[in-house]
Coordinates of C-alpha atoms and ligand atoms in Angstrom, one line a residue:
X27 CA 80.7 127.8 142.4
X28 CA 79.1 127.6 146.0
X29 CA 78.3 123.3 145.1
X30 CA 78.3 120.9 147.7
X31 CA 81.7 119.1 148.6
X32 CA 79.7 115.6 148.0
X33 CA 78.6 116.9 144.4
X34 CA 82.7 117.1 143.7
X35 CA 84.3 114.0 143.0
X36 CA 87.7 115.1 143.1
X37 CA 89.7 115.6 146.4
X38 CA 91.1 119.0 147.5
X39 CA 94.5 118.6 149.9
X40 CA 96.2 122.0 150.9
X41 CA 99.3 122.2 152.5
X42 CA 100.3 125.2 154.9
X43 CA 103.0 126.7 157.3
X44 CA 105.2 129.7 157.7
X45 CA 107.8 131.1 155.4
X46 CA 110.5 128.0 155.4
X47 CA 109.0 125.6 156.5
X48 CA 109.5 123.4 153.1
X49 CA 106.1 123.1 151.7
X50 CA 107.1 123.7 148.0
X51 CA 109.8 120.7 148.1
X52 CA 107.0 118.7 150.1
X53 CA 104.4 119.3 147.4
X54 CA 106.2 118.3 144.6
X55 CA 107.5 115.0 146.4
X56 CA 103.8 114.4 147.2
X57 CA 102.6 115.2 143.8
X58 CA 105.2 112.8 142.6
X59 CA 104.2 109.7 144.5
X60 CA 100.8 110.2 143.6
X61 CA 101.2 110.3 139.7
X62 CA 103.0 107.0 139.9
X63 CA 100.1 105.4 141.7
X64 CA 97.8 106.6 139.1
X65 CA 96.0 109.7 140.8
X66 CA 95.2 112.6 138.4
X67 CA 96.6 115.5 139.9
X68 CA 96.8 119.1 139.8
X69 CA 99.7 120.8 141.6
X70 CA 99.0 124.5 142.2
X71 CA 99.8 127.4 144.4
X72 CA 98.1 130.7 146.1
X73 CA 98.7 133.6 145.7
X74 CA 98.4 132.2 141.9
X75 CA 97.4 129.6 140.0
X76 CA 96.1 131.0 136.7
X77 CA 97.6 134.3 134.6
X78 CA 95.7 136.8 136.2
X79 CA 96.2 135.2 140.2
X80 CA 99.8 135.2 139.3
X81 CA 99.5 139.2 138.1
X82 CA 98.2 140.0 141.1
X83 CA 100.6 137.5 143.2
X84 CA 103.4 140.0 141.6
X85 CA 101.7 142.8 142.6
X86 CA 101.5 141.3 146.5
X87 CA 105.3 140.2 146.7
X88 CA 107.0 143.2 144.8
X89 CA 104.7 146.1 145.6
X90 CA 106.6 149.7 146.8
X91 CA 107.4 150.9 150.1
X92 CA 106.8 154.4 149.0
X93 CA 103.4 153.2 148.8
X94 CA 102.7 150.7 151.4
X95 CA 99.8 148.4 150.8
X96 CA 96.7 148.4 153.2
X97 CA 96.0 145.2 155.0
X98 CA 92.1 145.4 153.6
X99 CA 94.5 146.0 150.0
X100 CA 95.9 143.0 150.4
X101 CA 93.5 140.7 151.7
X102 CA 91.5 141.8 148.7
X103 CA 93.6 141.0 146.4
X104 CA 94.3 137.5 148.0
X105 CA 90.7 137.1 147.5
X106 CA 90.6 137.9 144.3
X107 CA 93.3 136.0 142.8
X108 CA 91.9 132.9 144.6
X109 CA 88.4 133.5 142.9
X110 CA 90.0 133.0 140.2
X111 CA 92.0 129.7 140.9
X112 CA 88.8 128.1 142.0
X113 CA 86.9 129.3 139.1
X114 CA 89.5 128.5 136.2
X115 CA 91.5 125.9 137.7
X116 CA 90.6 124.1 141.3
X117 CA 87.0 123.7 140.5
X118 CA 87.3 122.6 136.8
X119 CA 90.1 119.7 138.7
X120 CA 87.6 118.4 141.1
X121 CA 85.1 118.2 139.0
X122 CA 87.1 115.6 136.9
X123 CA 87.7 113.7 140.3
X124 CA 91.5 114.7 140.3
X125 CA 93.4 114.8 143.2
X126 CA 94.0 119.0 143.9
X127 CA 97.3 119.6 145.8
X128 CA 97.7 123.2 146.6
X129 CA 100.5 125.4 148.3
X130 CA 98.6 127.6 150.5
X131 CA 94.8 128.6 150.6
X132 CA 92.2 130.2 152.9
X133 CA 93.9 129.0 156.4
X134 CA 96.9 131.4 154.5
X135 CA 94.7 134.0 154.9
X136 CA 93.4 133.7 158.0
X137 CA 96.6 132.9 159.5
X138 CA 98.6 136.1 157.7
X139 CA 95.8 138.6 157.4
X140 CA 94.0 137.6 160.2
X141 CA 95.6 136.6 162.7
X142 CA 98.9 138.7 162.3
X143 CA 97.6 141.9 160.0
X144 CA 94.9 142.1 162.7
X145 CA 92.3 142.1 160.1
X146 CA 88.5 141.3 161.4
X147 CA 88.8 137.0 161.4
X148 CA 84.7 137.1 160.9
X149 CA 85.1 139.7 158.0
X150 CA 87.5 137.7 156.3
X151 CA 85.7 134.5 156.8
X152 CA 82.8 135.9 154.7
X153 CA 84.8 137.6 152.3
X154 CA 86.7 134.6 151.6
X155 CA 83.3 132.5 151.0
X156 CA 82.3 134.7 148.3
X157 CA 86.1 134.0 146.6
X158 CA 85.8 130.1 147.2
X159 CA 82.1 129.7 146.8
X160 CA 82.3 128.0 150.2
X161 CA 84.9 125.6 148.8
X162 CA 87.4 124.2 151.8
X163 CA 90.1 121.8 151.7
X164 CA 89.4 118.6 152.8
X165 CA 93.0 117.9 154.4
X166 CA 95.2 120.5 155.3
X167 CA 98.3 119.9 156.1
X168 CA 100.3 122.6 158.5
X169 CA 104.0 122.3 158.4
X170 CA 104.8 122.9 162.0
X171 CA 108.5 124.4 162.9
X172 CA 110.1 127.8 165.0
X173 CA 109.7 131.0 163.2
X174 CA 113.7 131.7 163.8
X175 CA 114.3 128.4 162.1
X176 CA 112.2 129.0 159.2
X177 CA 113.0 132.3 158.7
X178 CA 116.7 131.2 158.5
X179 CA 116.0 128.2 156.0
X180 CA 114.8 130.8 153.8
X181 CA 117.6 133.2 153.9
X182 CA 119.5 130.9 152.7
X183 CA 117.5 129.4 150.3
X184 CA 117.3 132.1 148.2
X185 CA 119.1 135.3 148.4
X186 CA 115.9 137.8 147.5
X187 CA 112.9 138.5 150.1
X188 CA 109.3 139.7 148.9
X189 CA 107.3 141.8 150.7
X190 CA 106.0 139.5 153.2
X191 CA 109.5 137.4 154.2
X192 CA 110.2 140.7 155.0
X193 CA 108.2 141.1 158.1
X194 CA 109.6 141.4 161.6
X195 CA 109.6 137.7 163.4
X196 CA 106.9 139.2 165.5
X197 CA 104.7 139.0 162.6
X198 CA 105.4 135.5 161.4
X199 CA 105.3 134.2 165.1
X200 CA 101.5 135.6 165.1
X201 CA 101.5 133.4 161.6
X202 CA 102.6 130.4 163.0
X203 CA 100.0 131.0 166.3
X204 CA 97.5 131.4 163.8
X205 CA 97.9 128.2 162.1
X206 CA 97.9 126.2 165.0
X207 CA 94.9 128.2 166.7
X208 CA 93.0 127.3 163.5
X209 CA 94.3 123.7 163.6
X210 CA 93.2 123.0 166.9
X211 CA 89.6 124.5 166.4
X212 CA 89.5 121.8 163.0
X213 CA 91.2 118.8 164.1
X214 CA 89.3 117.0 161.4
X215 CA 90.4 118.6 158.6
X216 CA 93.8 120.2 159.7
X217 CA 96.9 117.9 160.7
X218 CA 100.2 119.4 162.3
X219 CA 103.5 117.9 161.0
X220 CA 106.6 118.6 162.3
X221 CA 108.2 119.9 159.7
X222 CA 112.0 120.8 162.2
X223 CA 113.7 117.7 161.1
X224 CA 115.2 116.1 158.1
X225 CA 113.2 116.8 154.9
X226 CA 113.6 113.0 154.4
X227 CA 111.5 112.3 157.4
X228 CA 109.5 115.2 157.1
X229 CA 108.4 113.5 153.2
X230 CA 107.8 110.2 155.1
X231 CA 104.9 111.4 157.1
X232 CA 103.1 113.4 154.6
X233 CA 103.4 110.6 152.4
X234 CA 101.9 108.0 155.2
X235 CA 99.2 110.4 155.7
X236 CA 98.2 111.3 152.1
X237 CA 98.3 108.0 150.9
X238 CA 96.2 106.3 153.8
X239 CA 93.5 109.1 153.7
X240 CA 93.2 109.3 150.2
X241 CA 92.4 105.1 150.0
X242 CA 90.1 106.3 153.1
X243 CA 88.2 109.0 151.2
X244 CA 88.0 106.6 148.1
X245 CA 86.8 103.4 149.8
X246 CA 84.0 105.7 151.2
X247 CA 83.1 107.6 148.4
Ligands
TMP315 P1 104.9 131.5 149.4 O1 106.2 132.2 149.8 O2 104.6 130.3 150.2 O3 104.9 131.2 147.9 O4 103.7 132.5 149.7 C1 103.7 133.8 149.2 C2 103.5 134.8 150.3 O5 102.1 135.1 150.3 C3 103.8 134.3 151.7 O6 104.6 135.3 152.4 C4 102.4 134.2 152.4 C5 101.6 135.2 151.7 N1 100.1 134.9 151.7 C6 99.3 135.6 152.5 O7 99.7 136.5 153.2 N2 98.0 135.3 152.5 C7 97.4 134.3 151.8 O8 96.2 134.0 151.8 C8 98.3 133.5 150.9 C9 97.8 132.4 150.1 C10 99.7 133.8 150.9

């Protein structure tokens, strides 16, 4: 770890957003369109990715309220499931110039632990370095919408909460604040999609974005 992004042929896309907002439907429609146009791709997820990050993602979603789990606990052990996805998996994918399309990273963590937990946003910065090796997305994609209409897509999407969808609305609105705080201070990298309207439109845009920036990004490269 801890190469330069120019050394990596590959391309890293992540996409973000709060609970409901549809990024596991968008994802696989993305990964979709991009295998028929003849990308190698690897379609992933955080917390997860490999055995152990997925251990440790059961741990996170299921863990006791008799014994609650500290904020430090569970930025921890964010980190270390993501160390090692980027070791086993997301590295070993750039490196053979495939296209990486993950379901939430680092802006995840900033976002949830930071900017809602409370947790120290320089700490976790540096913390988060050591897990990635200083590896960032190179498009992130946040898919925008009200917590109270997220929150309800995903009641009824499926019947069982974890830990986190559990969380007052207070919470996730800090969650949603925190991804576009951190999308306005990287408008480079991080693009905001409205994601309150039909999935159908919703799968147009990403599409037009993904598949213009990747032809960008190659032409260049
Ligand atoms: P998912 O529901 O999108 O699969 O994500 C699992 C949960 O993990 C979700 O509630 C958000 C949470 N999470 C964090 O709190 N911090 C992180 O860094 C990541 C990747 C996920």
């Amino acid at each position: 770890m801890g190469r330069k992004k120019s050394q990596i042929p590959g391309l890293f896309i992540t996409l973000e957003g709060i609970e409901g907002s549809g990024k596991s439907t968008q994802i696989s429609h993305l990964a979709q369109v991009l295998i028929q146009a003849g990308h190698r791709i690897l379609q992933t997820r955080e917390p997860g990715g490999t055995a152990t990050a997925e251990a440790i993602r059961h741990i996170l979603l299921t863990a006791s309220s008799h014994e609650p789990v500290a904020p430090q606990t569970e930025a921890l052990l964010i980190l270390a499931a993501r160390c090692q996805h980027v070791t086993h998996r997301i590295l070993p994918a750039l490196q053979q110039g495939a296209v990486v399309l993950c379901d939430r990273f680092s802006d995840s963590t900033f976002a949830y632990q930071g900017f809602a937990r409370g947790l120290d946003l320089q700490w976790l910065r540096a913390a988060n370095d050591i897990a990635t090796g200083g590896l960032t997305p190179d498009l992130t994609l946040v898919l925008d919408l009200p917590v109270s209409i997220g929150l309800a897509r995903r009641r009824s999407d499926r019947g069982e909460q974890n830990r986190l969808d559990r969380e007052t609305e207070r919470f996730h609105r800090k969650v949603r604040r925190g991804f576009l705080a951190l999308a306005a201070e990287e408008p480079g990298r991080m693009r905001i999609v409205n994601a309150n309207r039909p999935a159908q439109e919703v799968q147009d845009e990403l599409t037009e974005i993904v598949v213009g920036w990747i032809a960008r990004q190659r032409r260049r490269r």
